[in-house]
Coordinates of C-alpha atoms in Angstrom, one line a residue:
Chain P
M15 CA -25.9 -42.2 -29.3
A16 CA -22.7 -43.3 -27.5
D17 CA -22.0 -42.2 -24.0
H18 CA -20.3 -38.9 -24.3
V19 CA -17.2 -38.0 -22.3
Y20 CA -16.7 -34.3 -22.1
D21 CA -13.3 -32.8 -22.3
A22 CA -12.3 -33.4 -18.6
T23 CA -9.8 -30.5 -18.7
F24 CA -12.1 -27.8 -20.0
T25 CA -13.4 -26.3 -16.8
D26 CA -9.9 -26.3 -15.2
R27 CA -8.6 -24.6 -18.3
V28 CA -11.1 -21.8 -18.0
V29 CA -10.5 -21.3 -14.3
D30 CA -6.7 -21.5 -14.7
A31 CA -6.8 -18.8 -17.3
M32 CA -7.1 -16.2 -14.5
G33 CA -3.9 -14.4 -14.2
P34 CA -1.7 -13.8 -11.1
K35 CA -3.0 -10.2 -10.6
T36 CA -6.6 -11.3 -10.0
N37 CA -7.9 -10.2 -6.6
P38 CA -7.9 -13.4 -4.4
R39 CA -11.6 -13.0 -3.4
L40 CA -12.6 -12.4 -7.1
R41 CA -10.6 -15.5 -8.1
Q42 CA -12.4 -17.6 -5.5
L43 CA -15.8 -16.3 -6.6
M44 CA -15.2 -16.6 -10.3
A45 CA -13.7 -20.1 -9.9
G46 CA -16.8 -21.2 -7.9
F47 CA -19.2 -19.6 -10.3
I48 CA -17.5 -21.1 -13.4
R49 CA -17.4 -24.6 -11.9
H50 CA -21.1 -24.4 -10.9
M51 CA -22.2 -23.0 -14.3
H52 CA -20.2 -25.7 -16.2
D53 CA -21.6 -28.5 -13.9
F54 CA -25.1 -27.1 -14.4
A55 CA -24.7 -27.1 -18.2
R56 CA -23.2 -30.7 -18.3
E57 CA -25.6 -32.2 -15.8
N58 CA -28.6 -30.9 -17.7
E59 CA -27.1 -31.1 -21.2
L60 CA -28.0 -27.5 -21.7
T61 CA -28.5 -26.8 -25.4
V62 CA -27.4 -23.7 -27.4
D63 CA -31.1 -22.7 -27.8
E64 CA -31.8 -22.9 -24.1
W65 CA -28.6 -21.0 -23.2
M66 CA -29.4 -18.3 -25.8
A67 CA -32.9 -17.9 -24.3
A68 CA -31.2 -17.2 -20.9
V69 CA -28.8 -14.7 -22.5
Q70 CA -31.8 -12.9 -24.1
M71 CA -33.5 -12.8 -20.7
I72 CA -30.3 -11.3 -19.1
N73 CA -30.1 -8.7 -21.8
W74 CA -33.7 -7.9 -21.5
A75 CA -33.3 -7.4 -17.8
G76 CA -30.5 -4.8 -18.4
Q77 CA -32.6 -3.1 -21.1
M78 CA -35.5 -2.6 -18.7
S79 CA -33.3 -1.4 -15.8
D80 CA -32.6 2.2 -15.0
S81 CA -32.1 4.4 -11.9
K82 CA -35.7 3.6 -10.9
R83 CA -36.0 0.0 -11.7
N84 CA -33.6 -3.0 -11.3
E85 CA -34.9 -6.0 -13.2
G86 CA -31.6 -7.9 -12.9
Q87 CA -32.1 -7.8 -9.1
L88 CA -35.7 -8.9 -9.5
L89 CA -34.6 -11.9 -11.5
C90 CA -32.4 -12.9 -8.6
D91 CA -35.2 -12.2 -6.1
V92 CA -37.6 -14.6 -7.7
I93 CA -35.1 -17.5 -7.4
G94 CA -34.4 -16.6 -3.8
L95 CA -30.9 -15.4 -4.3
E96 CA -31.2 -12.0 -2.7
S97 CA -32.8 -13.5 0.4
L98 CA -30.1 -16.1 0.6
V99 CA -27.3 -13.6 0.2
D100 CA -28.9 -11.4 2.7
E101 CA -28.9 -14.3 5.2
I102 CA -25.3 -15.1 4.5
T103 CA -24.1 -11.5 4.8
Y104 CA -25.9 -10.8 8.0
K105 CA -25.8 -14.2 9.6
V106 CA -24.5 -12.9 12.9
A107 CA -27.6 -10.8 13.2
A108 CA -29.8 -13.7 12.2
E109 CA -28.2 -16.0 14.7
S110 CA -28.3 -13.8 17.7
D111 CA -31.6 -12.3 16.8
R112 CA -30.7 -9.4 18.9
P113 CA -30.2 -6.7 16.4
T114 CA -33.2 -6.3 14.0
A115 CA -33.1 -9.0 11.4
T116 CA -32.4 -8.0 7.8
A117 CA -34.4 -8.6 4.7
I118 CA -33.8 -7.8 1.0
L119 CA -33.5 -4.3 -0.3
G120 CA -35.7 -5.1 -3.3
P121 CA -35.6 -3.1 -6.6
F122 CA -37.6 0.0 -5.5
F123 CA -35.3 1.8 -3.2
R124 CA -34.3 5.3 -4.3
A125 CA -31.0 6.7 -3.2
D126 CA -32.4 10.2 -3.6
T127 CA -35.3 9.7 -1.2
M128 CA -36.8 13.0 0.0
A129 CA -36.1 14.2 3.6
R130 CA -39.2 14.7 5.8
Q131 CA -39.9 15.8 9.3
N132 CA -41.0 13.5 12.1
G133 CA -44.8 13.7 12.3
D134 CA -45.2 14.1 8.5
S135 CA -47.3 11.8 6.4
I136 CA -45.7 10.0 3.5
V137 CA -49.2 9.5 1.9
T138 CA -50.5 11.8 -0.8
G139 CA -53.6 11.2 -2.9
V140 CA -54.5 7.7 -1.7
D141 CA -58.1 7.5 -0.5
D142 CA -58.8 3.7 -0.4
G143 CA -56.1 2.8 2.2
E144 CA -56.0 2.5 6.0
M145 CA -53.9 5.2 7.6
A146 CA -51.4 4.1 10.3
F147 CA -49.2 6.0 12.7
M148 CA -45.8 4.3 12.8
H149 CA -43.3 5.2 15.4
G150 CA -40.5 3.8 17.4
Q151 CA -37.0 4.1 18.7
V152 CA -33.6 3.3 17.2
L153 CA -31.4 1.6 19.7
D154 CA -27.9 0.1 20.0
Y155 CA -28.8 -3.6 20.4
K156 CA -26.0 -4.2 23.0
T157 CA -26.1 -1.1 25.1
K158 CA -29.9 -0.6 24.6
K159 CA -29.1 3.2 24.3
P160 CA -31.0 5.3 21.8
I161 CA -29.2 6.4 18.7
P162 CA -30.1 10.1 17.9
G163 CA -29.5 11.2 14.4
T164 CA -30.1 7.9 12.8
V165 CA -31.4 8.2 9.2
V166 CA -34.5 6.1 8.8
E167 CA -35.7 5.7 5.2
V168 CA -39.0 4.0 4.6
W169 CA -40.9 3.1 1.4
Q170 CA -44.0 1.2 0.5
A171 CA -46.3 0.4 -2.4
S172 CA -49.6 2.1 -2.8
T173 CA -53.0 0.3 -2.6
N174 CA -52.8 -0.3 -6.4
G175 CA -49.7 -2.4 -5.9
L176 CA -47.3 0.2 -7.4
Y177 CA -44.4 2.1 -6.0
E178 CA -44.4 5.8 -7.1
Q179 CA -41.6 5.3 -9.6
Q180 CA -43.7 2.7 -11.4
D181 CA -46.9 4.8 -11.4
P182 CA -47.2 8.0 -13.4
D183 CA -50.4 8.8 -11.4
Q184 CA -48.5 9.1 -8.1
V185 CA -46.6 12.3 -7.1
E186 CA -42.9 12.0 -7.0
H187 CA -41.6 10.5 -3.7
N188 CA -45.1 9.4 -2.6
L189 CA -45.1 6.8 0.1
R190 CA -41.4 7.1 0.9
G191 CA -39.4 9.4 3.1
R192 CA -36.2 9.9 4.9
F193 CA -36.6 10.7 8.6
T194 CA -34.0 11.4 11.3
T195 CA -34.3 10.3 14.8
D196 CA -34.5 12.9 17.6
D197 CA -32.4 13.3 20.7
N198 CA -34.2 10.2 22.2
G199 CA -33.6 8.1 19.1
R200 CA -37.3 8.4 18.1
Y201 CA -38.9 8.6 14.8
W202 CA -42.6 9.0 13.9
F203 CA -44.7 9.5 10.8
Y204 CA -48.0 8.5 9.1
C205 CA -48.1 5.9 6.4
L206 CA -50.5 3.3 4.9
R207 CA -51.2 -0.1 6.3
P208 CA -49.4 -2.0 3.5
T209 CA -51.2 -4.2 1.1
P210 CA -49.9 -7.2 -0.9
Y211 CA -48.9 -6.6 -4.5
P212 CA -47.5 -8.6 -7.5
V213 CA -43.9 -8.0 -8.7
P214 CA -44.0 -6.5 -12.2
G215 CA -45.2 -8.8 -14.9
D216 CA -43.9 -7.0 -17.9
G217 CA -40.3 -7.9 -17.6
P218 CA -38.1 -11.0 -17.5
A219 CA -38.7 -11.7 -13.8
G220 CA -42.5 -11.7 -14.3
K221 CA -42.0 -13.9 -17.4
L222 CA -39.9 -16.3 -15.4
L223 CA -42.5 -16.5 -12.6
E224 CA -45.1 -17.3 -15.3
L225 CA -42.9 -20.0 -16.8
M226 CA -42.4 -21.5 -13.3
D227 CA -46.2 -21.4 -12.8
R228 CA -45.8 -19.3 -9.7
H229 CA -48.0 -16.4 -8.4
P230 CA -46.2 -13.0 -8.3
Y231 CA -47.5 -11.7 -5.0
R232 CA -45.4 -10.3 -2.2
P233 CA -47.0 -10.1 1.3
A234 CA -47.8 -6.6 2.5
H235 CA -44.7 -4.9 3.9
I236 CA -42.9 -1.6 4.7
H237 CA -39.3 -1.3 3.7
I238 CA -36.8 0.2 6.2
F239 CA -33.2 1.3 5.6
A240 CA -31.6 2.7 8.8
T241 CA -28.1 4.2 8.8
H242 CA -25.8 5.8 11.3
D243 CA -22.1 6.2 11.4
G244 CA -20.4 3.5 13.4
Y245 CA -23.3 1.0 12.9
K246 CA -23.9 -1.6 10.3
P247 CA -26.5 -0.3 7.8
L248 CA -29.8 -2.1 8.4
V249 CA -31.9 -3.1 5.3
T250 CA -35.1 -4.8 6.3
Q251 CA -38.8 -5.1 5.7
I252 CA -41.6 -5.5 8.2
F253 CA -44.6 -7.7 7.4
D254 CA -48.3 -7.4 8.4
R255 CA -49.2 -10.5 10.4
K256 CA -52.7 -10.5 8.8
D257 CA -51.4 -10.9 5.2
P258 CA -52.5 -14.0 3.2
Y259 CA -49.1 -14.4 1.4
L260 CA -47.0 -14.4 4.6
T261 CA -45.9 -18.0 4.1
D262 CA -45.7 -17.8 0.3
D263 CA -43.7 -14.7 -0.6
S264 CA -42.7 -14.6 -4.3
V265 CA -39.2 -13.4 -3.3
F266 CA -38.8 -15.5 -0.1
A267 CA -38.0 -12.6 2.2
V268 CA -40.3 -13.1 5.2
K269 CA -38.6 -13.9 8.6
E270 CA -40.6 -14.6 11.7
S271 CA -39.0 -11.8 13.7
L272 CA -40.0 -9.2 11.1
I273 CA -43.8 -9.9 11.4
V274 CA -45.6 -7.0 13.1
D275 CA -49.0 -6.2 14.4
F276 CA -51.0 -3.1 13.5
V277 CA -53.3 -2.2 16.4
P278 CA -56.3 0.2 16.5
R279 CA -55.5 3.8 17.4
E280 CA -57.9 6.0 19.3
G281 CA -58.4 9.8 19.1
D282 CA -56.3 10.5 16.1
P283 CA -58.2 11.9 13.2
K284 CA -55.3 11.2 10.9
A285 CA -55.0 7.4 11.5
S286 CA -57.1 4.5 12.7
L287 CA -54.1 2.2 13.2
E288 CA -50.9 2.3 15.0
L289 CA -47.6 0.5 14.7
N290 CA -44.8 0.7 17.3
Y291 CA -41.6 -0.6 15.9
D292 CA -38.2 -0.3 17.5
V293 CA -35.1 -0.8 15.3
K294 CA -32.0 -2.3 16.9
L295 CA -28.7 -1.6 15.2
M296 CA -25.3 -3.4 15.6
A297 CA -22.0 -1.5 15.9
D298 CA -20.0 -1.9 12.7
E299 CA -16.8 -3.9 12.4
P300 CA -14.8 -3.4 9.2
T301 CA -14.5 -6.6 7.3
G302 CA -11.7 -5.9 4.8
Q303 CA -13.7 -7.8 2.3
F304 CA -13.2 -7.4 -1.5
L305 CA -15.4 -4.4 -2.5
A306 CA -16.8 -5.9 -5.7
K307 CA -18.9 -2.8 -6.2
D308 CA -15.9 -0.5 -6.4
A309 CA -14.1 -2.9 -8.8
I310 CA -16.7 -2.6 -11.6
T311 CA -17.7 1.0 -11.5
Chain B
M17 CA -18.5 -16.0 15.2
A18 CA -20.3 -19.2 15.8
D19 CA -20.7 -21.8 13.0
H20 CA -23.6 -20.9 11.0
V21 CA -26.3 -23.4 9.9
Y22 CA -28.2 -22.0 7.0
D23 CA -31.9 -22.8 6.8
A24 CA -31.7 -26.3 5.3
T25 CA -35.1 -26.1 3.7
F26 CA -34.6 -22.8 1.9
T27 CA -33.5 -24.1 -1.5
D28 CA -36.1 -26.8 -1.6
R29 CA -38.7 -24.2 -0.8
V30 CA -37.6 -22.1 -3.7
V31 CA -37.5 -25.0 -6.1
D32 CA -40.8 -26.5 -4.9
A33 CA -42.5 -23.1 -5.4
M34 CA -42.7 -24.0 -9.1
G35 CA -46.3 -24.9 -10.0
P36 CA -47.7 -27.9 -11.8
K37 CA -48.0 -26.2 -15.1
T38 CA -44.3 -25.6 -15.4
N39 CA -42.8 -27.1 -18.6
P40 CA -40.9 -30.3 -17.4
R41 CA -37.7 -29.3 -19.2
L42 CA -37.9 -25.8 -17.7
R43 CA -38.5 -27.2 -14.3
Q44 CA -35.4 -29.4 -14.6
L45 CA -33.3 -26.5 -15.8
M46 CA -34.6 -24.0 -13.2
A47 CA -34.2 -26.5 -10.3
G48 CA -30.6 -27.2 -11.4
F49 CA -29.8 -23.6 -11.8
I50 CA -31.3 -22.5 -8.5
R51 CA -29.5 -25.3 -6.6
H52 CA -26.2 -24.5 -8.2
M53 CA -26.6 -20.7 -7.6
H54 CA -27.6 -21.3 -3.9
D55 CA -24.7 -23.7 -3.4
F56 CA -22.3 -21.2 -5.0
A57 CA -23.6 -18.5 -2.7
R58 CA -23.3 -20.6 0.5
E59 CA -20.0 -22.2 -0.3
N60 CA -18.4 -18.8 -1.0
E61 CA -20.4 -16.8 1.6
L62 CA -21.4 -14.4 -1.1
T63 CA -22.1 -11.0 0.3
V64 CA -24.8 -8.5 -0.6
D65 CA -22.2 -6.2 -2.1
E66 CA -20.6 -8.9 -4.2
W67 CA -24.0 -10.1 -5.4
M68 CA -25.1 -6.5 -6.2
A69 CA -21.9 -6.0 -8.2
A70 CA -22.8 -9.0 -10.3
V71 CA -26.4 -7.7 -10.8
Q72 CA -25.0 -4.4 -12.0
M73 CA -22.8 -6.2 -14.5
I74 CA -25.8 -8.1 -15.8
N75 CA -27.8 -5.0 -16.2
W76 CA -24.8 -3.3 -17.8
A77 CA -24.6 -6.1 -20.3
G78 CA -28.3 -5.7 -21.3
Q79 CA -27.9 -2.0 -21.6
M80 CA -25.0 -2.4 -24.0
S81 CA -26.7 -5.0 -26.1
D82 CA -28.8 -4.3 -29.2
S83 CA -29.4 -5.9 -32.6
K84 CA -25.7 -5.5 -33.5
R85 CA -24.1 -6.4 -30.2
N86 CA -24.7 -9.1 -27.6
E87 CA -22.8 -8.4 -24.4
G88 CA -24.7 -11.0 -22.3
Q89 CA -23.5 -13.6 -24.7
L90 CA -19.9 -12.2 -24.5
L91 CA -20.0 -12.5 -20.7
C92 CA -20.8 -16.2 -21.1
D93 CA -18.1 -16.6 -23.7
V94 CA -15.3 -15.4 -21.5
I95 CA -16.2 -18.0 -18.9
G96 CA -16.3 -20.7 -21.5
L97 CA -20.0 -21.3 -21.3
E98 CA -20.9 -20.9 -24.9
S99 CA -18.1 -23.2 -26.0
L100 CA -19.2 -25.8 -23.4
V101 CA -22.9 -25.6 -24.4
D102 CA -21.8 -25.9 -28.0
E103 CA -19.9 -29.1 -27.2
I104 CA -22.9 -30.5 -25.3
T105 CA -25.4 -29.6 -28.0
Y106 CA -23.4 -31.0 -30.8
K107 CA -21.7 -33.8 -29.0
V108 CA -22.5 -36.3 -31.7
A109 CA -20.6 -34.2 -34.2
A110 CA -17.7 -33.9 -31.7
E111 CA -17.6 -37.6 -31.1
S112 CA -17.8 -38.9 -34.6
D113 CA -15.6 -36.1 -35.9
R114 CA -17.1 -36.9 -39.2
P115 CA -19.3 -33.9 -39.8
T116 CA -17.5 -30.6 -39.4
A117 CA -17.0 -29.8 -35.8
T118 CA -18.9 -26.8 -34.4
A119 CA -17.7 -23.7 -32.6
I120 CA -19.5 -20.8 -31.0
L121 CA -21.6 -18.3 -32.9
G122 CA -20.1 -15.3 -31.1
P123 CA -21.8 -12.0 -30.7
F124 CA -21.1 -10.5 -34.2
F125 CA -23.3 -12.6 -36.4
R126 CA -26.0 -10.6 -38.2
A127 CA -29.3 -12.3 -39.2
D128 CA -29.6 -9.9 -42.1
T129 CA -26.3 -10.7 -43.8
M130 CA -26.2 -9.5 -47.4
A131 CA -26.4 -12.0 -50.2
R132 CA -23.3 -12.2 -52.5
Q133 CA -22.4 -14.1 -55.7
N134 CA -19.7 -16.8 -55.7
G135 CA -16.4 -15.2 -56.8
D136 CA -17.2 -11.9 -55.1
S137 CA -14.9 -10.4 -52.6
I138 CA -16.3 -9.6 -49.1
V139 CA -13.4 -7.0 -48.6
T140 CA -13.9 -3.3 -49.1
G141 CA -11.5 -0.6 -48.1
V142 CA -8.9 -2.6 -46.2
D143 CA -5.4 -2.1 -47.6
D144 CA -3.2 -3.6 -44.9
G145 CA -4.4 -7.2 -45.0
E146 CA -3.4 -10.3 -46.9
M147 CA -6.1 -11.3 -49.5
A148 CA -7.1 -15.0 -49.6
F149 CA -9.2 -17.0 -52.0
M150 CA -11.4 -19.3 -50.0
H151 CA -13.3 -22.1 -51.6
G152 CA -14.7 -25.6 -51.0
Q153 CA -17.5 -27.9 -51.2
V154 CA -20.4 -28.6 -48.9
L155 CA -21.0 -32.3 -48.5
D156 CA -23.3 -34.8 -46.7
Y157 CA -20.9 -36.3 -44.2
K158 CA -22.4 -39.8 -44.6
T159 CA -23.1 -40.1 -48.3
K160 CA -20.2 -37.8 -49.3
K161 CA -22.5 -36.2 -51.9
P162 CA -22.4 -32.5 -52.5
I163 CA -25.3 -30.4 -51.2
P164 CA -26.2 -27.7 -53.8
G165 CA -28.1 -24.7 -52.6
T166 CA -26.5 -24.7 -49.2
V167 CA -26.5 -21.2 -47.7
V168 CA -22.9 -20.4 -46.5
E169 CA -22.6 -17.3 -44.4
V170 CA -19.2 -16.0 -43.5
W171 CA -18.0 -13.1 -41.3
Q172 CA -14.6 -11.9 -40.1
A173 CA -13.1 -8.9 -38.3
S174 CA -11.0 -6.4 -40.1
T175 CA -7.2 -5.9 -39.6
N176 CA -8.0 -3.3 -36.9
G177 CA -9.7 -6.0 -34.9
L178 CA -13.3 -4.7 -35.4
Y179 CA -16.3 -6.2 -37.1
E180 CA -18.2 -3.8 -39.3
Q181 CA -21.0 -3.2 -36.9
Q182 CA -18.4 -2.1 -34.3
D183 CA -16.6 0.3 -36.7
P184 CA -18.2 3.4 -38.1
D185 CA -15.3 3.6 -40.7
Q186 CA -16.3 0.3 -42.4
V187 CA -19.0 0.1 -45.0
E188 CA -22.2 -1.8 -44.0
H189 CA -21.8 -5.6 -44.4
N190 CA -18.0 -5.3 -45.0
L191 CA -16.2 -8.6 -44.4
R192 CA -19.4 -10.7 -44.3
G193 CA -21.5 -12.3 -47.0
R194 CA -24.1 -14.9 -47.7
F195 CA -23.2 -17.3 -50.5
T196 CA -25.1 -20.2 -52.0
T197 CA -23.4 -23.4 -53.2
D198 CA -23.7 -24.2 -56.9
D199 CA -24.9 -27.5 -58.5
N200 CA -21.7 -29.2 -57.3
G201 CA -22.1 -27.9 -53.8
R202 CA -19.2 -25.5 -54.3
Y203 CA -18.7 -22.0 -52.9
W204 CA -15.9 -19.6 -53.5
F205 CA -15.0 -15.9 -52.7
Y206 CA -12.3 -13.6 -51.6
C207 CA -11.6 -12.6 -48.0
L208 CA -8.8 -11.5 -45.7
R209 CA -6.4 -13.9 -44.0
P210 CA -7.9 -13.3 -40.5
T211 CA -5.9 -11.6 -37.8
P212 CA -6.2 -11.9 -34.0
Y213 CA -8.2 -9.3 -32.1
P214 CA -9.3 -8.5 -28.6
V215 CA -13.0 -8.8 -27.5
P216 CA -14.4 -5.4 -26.7
G217 CA -12.9 -3.8 -23.6
D218 CA -15.6 -1.2 -23.0
G219 CA -18.3 -3.4 -21.6
P220 CA -18.8 -5.9 -18.7
A221 CA -17.1 -8.8 -20.5
G222 CA -14.0 -6.7 -21.1
K223 CA -14.1 -5.6 -17.5
L224 CA -14.4 -9.2 -16.2
L225 CA -11.4 -10.2 -18.3
E226 CA -9.5 -7.4 -16.8
L227 CA -10.6 -8.3 -13.2
M228 CA -9.5 -11.9 -14.0
D229 CA -6.1 -10.7 -15.2
R230 CA -6.6 -12.3 -18.6
H231 CA -5.7 -11.1 -22.1
P232 CA -8.8 -10.4 -24.3
Y233 CA -7.4 -11.9 -27.6
R234 CA -9.1 -14.3 -29.9
P235 CA -7.0 -16.2 -32.3
A236 CA -7.5 -15.3 -36.0
H237 CA -10.6 -17.0 -37.4
I238 CA -13.3 -16.9 -40.0
H239 CA -16.9 -17.6 -38.9
I240 CA -19.0 -20.0 -40.9
F241 CA -22.8 -20.6 -40.6
A242 CA -24.0 -23.2 -43.1
T243 CA -27.7 -24.1 -43.5
H244 CA -29.7 -26.4 -45.8
D245 CA -33.2 -27.9 -45.2
G246 CA -32.9 -31.4 -43.9
Y247 CA -29.5 -30.8 -42.3
K248 CA -28.4 -29.7 -38.9
P249 CA -27.4 -26.0 -39.1
L250 CA -23.6 -25.8 -38.7
V251 CA -22.2 -22.9 -36.7
T252 CA -18.4 -23.0 -36.7
Q253 CA -15.1 -21.1 -36.9
I254 CA -11.9 -22.0 -38.6
F255 CA -8.6 -20.9 -37.2
D256 CA -5.3 -20.0 -38.8
R257 CA -2.6 -22.5 -37.7
K258 CA 0.0 -19.7 -37.6
D259 CA -1.8 -17.7 -34.9
P260 CA -0.1 -17.1 -31.6
Y261 CA -3.3 -17.3 -29.6
L262 CA -4.3 -20.7 -30.8
T263 CA -3.8 -22.4 -27.5
D264 CA -5.0 -19.4 -25.4
D265 CA -8.3 -18.2 -26.9
S266 CA -10.1 -15.7 -24.6
V267 CA -13.4 -17.5 -25.3
F268 CA -12.1 -21.1 -25.4
A269 CA -13.5 -22.0 -28.9
V270 CA -10.6 -23.6 -30.7
K271 CA -10.8 -27.3 -31.7
E272 CA -8.0 -29.2 -33.4
S273 CA -10.1 -30.2 -36.3
L274 CA -11.0 -26.5 -37.1
I275 CA -7.4 -25.4 -37.6
V276 CA -6.6 -24.6 -41.2
D277 CA -3.6 -23.8 -43.4
F278 CA -3.5 -20.9 -45.7
V279 CA -1.2 -21.7 -48.7
P280 CA 0.4 -19.4 -51.3
R281 CA -1.7 -18.8 -54.4
E282 CA 0.0 -18.2 -57.8
G283 CA -1.2 -16.3 -60.8
D284 CA -4.2 -14.5 -59.1
P285 CA -3.8 -10.7 -59.0
K286 CA -6.6 -10.6 -56.4
A287 CA -5.1 -12.9 -53.8
S288 CA -1.7 -14.1 -52.6
L289 CA -3.1 -16.9 -50.4
E290 CA -5.6 -19.7 -50.8
L291 CA -7.7 -21.8 -48.5
N292 CA -9.5 -24.9 -49.5
Y293 CA -12.1 -25.8 -46.9
D294 CA -14.9 -28.4 -47.3
V295 CA -17.9 -28.3 -45.0
K296 CA -19.5 -31.6 -44.0
L297 CA -23.1 -31.4 -42.8
M298 CA -25.2 -34.0 -40.9
A299 CA -28.8 -34.9 -41.7
D300 CA -31.1 -33.4 -39.1
E301 CA -33.1 -35.5 -36.7
P302 CA -35.9 -33.6 -34.8
T303 CA -35.2 -33.7 -31.0
G304 CA -38.5 -32.6 -29.6
Q305 CA -36.6 -30.6 -27.0
F306 CA -38.2 -27.7 -25.1
L307 CA -37.8 -24.6 -27.3
A308 CA -36.7 -22.2 -24.7
K309 CA -36.4 -19.4 -27.3
D310 CA -40.1 -19.7 -28.1
A311 CA -41.1 -19.6 -24.5
I312 CA -39.7 -16.2 -23.7
T313 CA -40.4 -14.2 -26.8

């Protein structure tokens, strides 16, 4: 077979087809994406069958996704893309390491998380877990002042590895809750010491992990989403230092500063462990960036 | 903001997470894809919001796709990816220009296309189109010998721009048919002179075209899919030389050698135009390539 010279103008033609009314940021992103995808196809001599297998995987992801599950996101997670984008977006936080570092949202957040009172337990009907009392203060990372009225949403998987929306045997909103900090910026509640679990194996992300001969486990973690007007919303996860998958997370989300220690708790019949965790928020600066989300919905 | 240095080991870590049992071709493709996606994200400082907008678009594509519609494919088409992969896969054909050149399958092929007899019309209930008599011979491009028993599937949009599966007002299998060449390798039937049409605007591909300020039109064409044991399956499209979008196809599929001329036809009450089009197939050589399609289903 003779050496093949691809039409050298093809990619430029596709990029240049964008019209003058294209949003400049979208033009930049689409041009970059098109060039990388075309280079990827040429460098690897991607075949029609291989490309079509990827299309089927993408369609499958959409078909499995709904308000409670986001398989498209999970596909990105297993190739490290959400963690990378998280690092890029919040790089100031990562550099200074003064506000709490961020981590990926993951696909199991629910926008309609149920409000609870400080002191409540988020655990119902789990009898094989270790109970922990988690508490802390939300602070402005610069002024060190507490931020009363911060909404702190937390969610975690159960001991069987499933979030409530994946598991018909858990009550609605089990192991998640929306708390609000008090006048001293404090929050407190009971939860489980988290346990490691595999990402779902019945969809395209699980299939991709299997094809890549990788284990599906995430190290034990608790998700936190903290919001207050005037502060950058903080999406993060905290990881149990004792977890065996800490250096080998299937979605590459662990950061050193997010590793925490559960300690024994005395004299509380409701919990044998305690976790004190302060959250440090950063005042928000508007970026004027292209709001891609608004453009497509 | 200080210059940011991204974790230089991150992408290698994600690539190297693939285990030893990964299929070598899949390893090559995933490594290339991961590196390009990470480079794309870093080069453009992709934000979480922008990435999430893309995830939503991918999920939306899957949700709109079914056995009659493939929106994931259409998303690839509008960024030229199917045409490029087609060129890569069938580059021998493109180089030699002796077998018929290929073009993209597009999202409106149906695997269950209805068998018809040579001489039949594929047109039902369309009264504002120009009828054409299309005929030709299927040949081995090297030996020049006819190939009897070749299955020739054709499909085209109606004058309203819709394929039958998009249009509840068209009868099932309208404007498509599966013909078989006779002892001389000949096929013949009646169809419409094709007309240009826009790709669907109600899904993510249409939205992406709008965001890129591009028109959605495809130049007038007829799809052909010709198969015979021992020959490479030919997927192509032929384009009407008179079409205004010939140099500006929204999915970048036009090739010079696939442009055809409809000529006046005399003395046939069923058609005022004629198109003589021979199809040249290439004997198949097994490639031993990774069958990605088999791996995920």
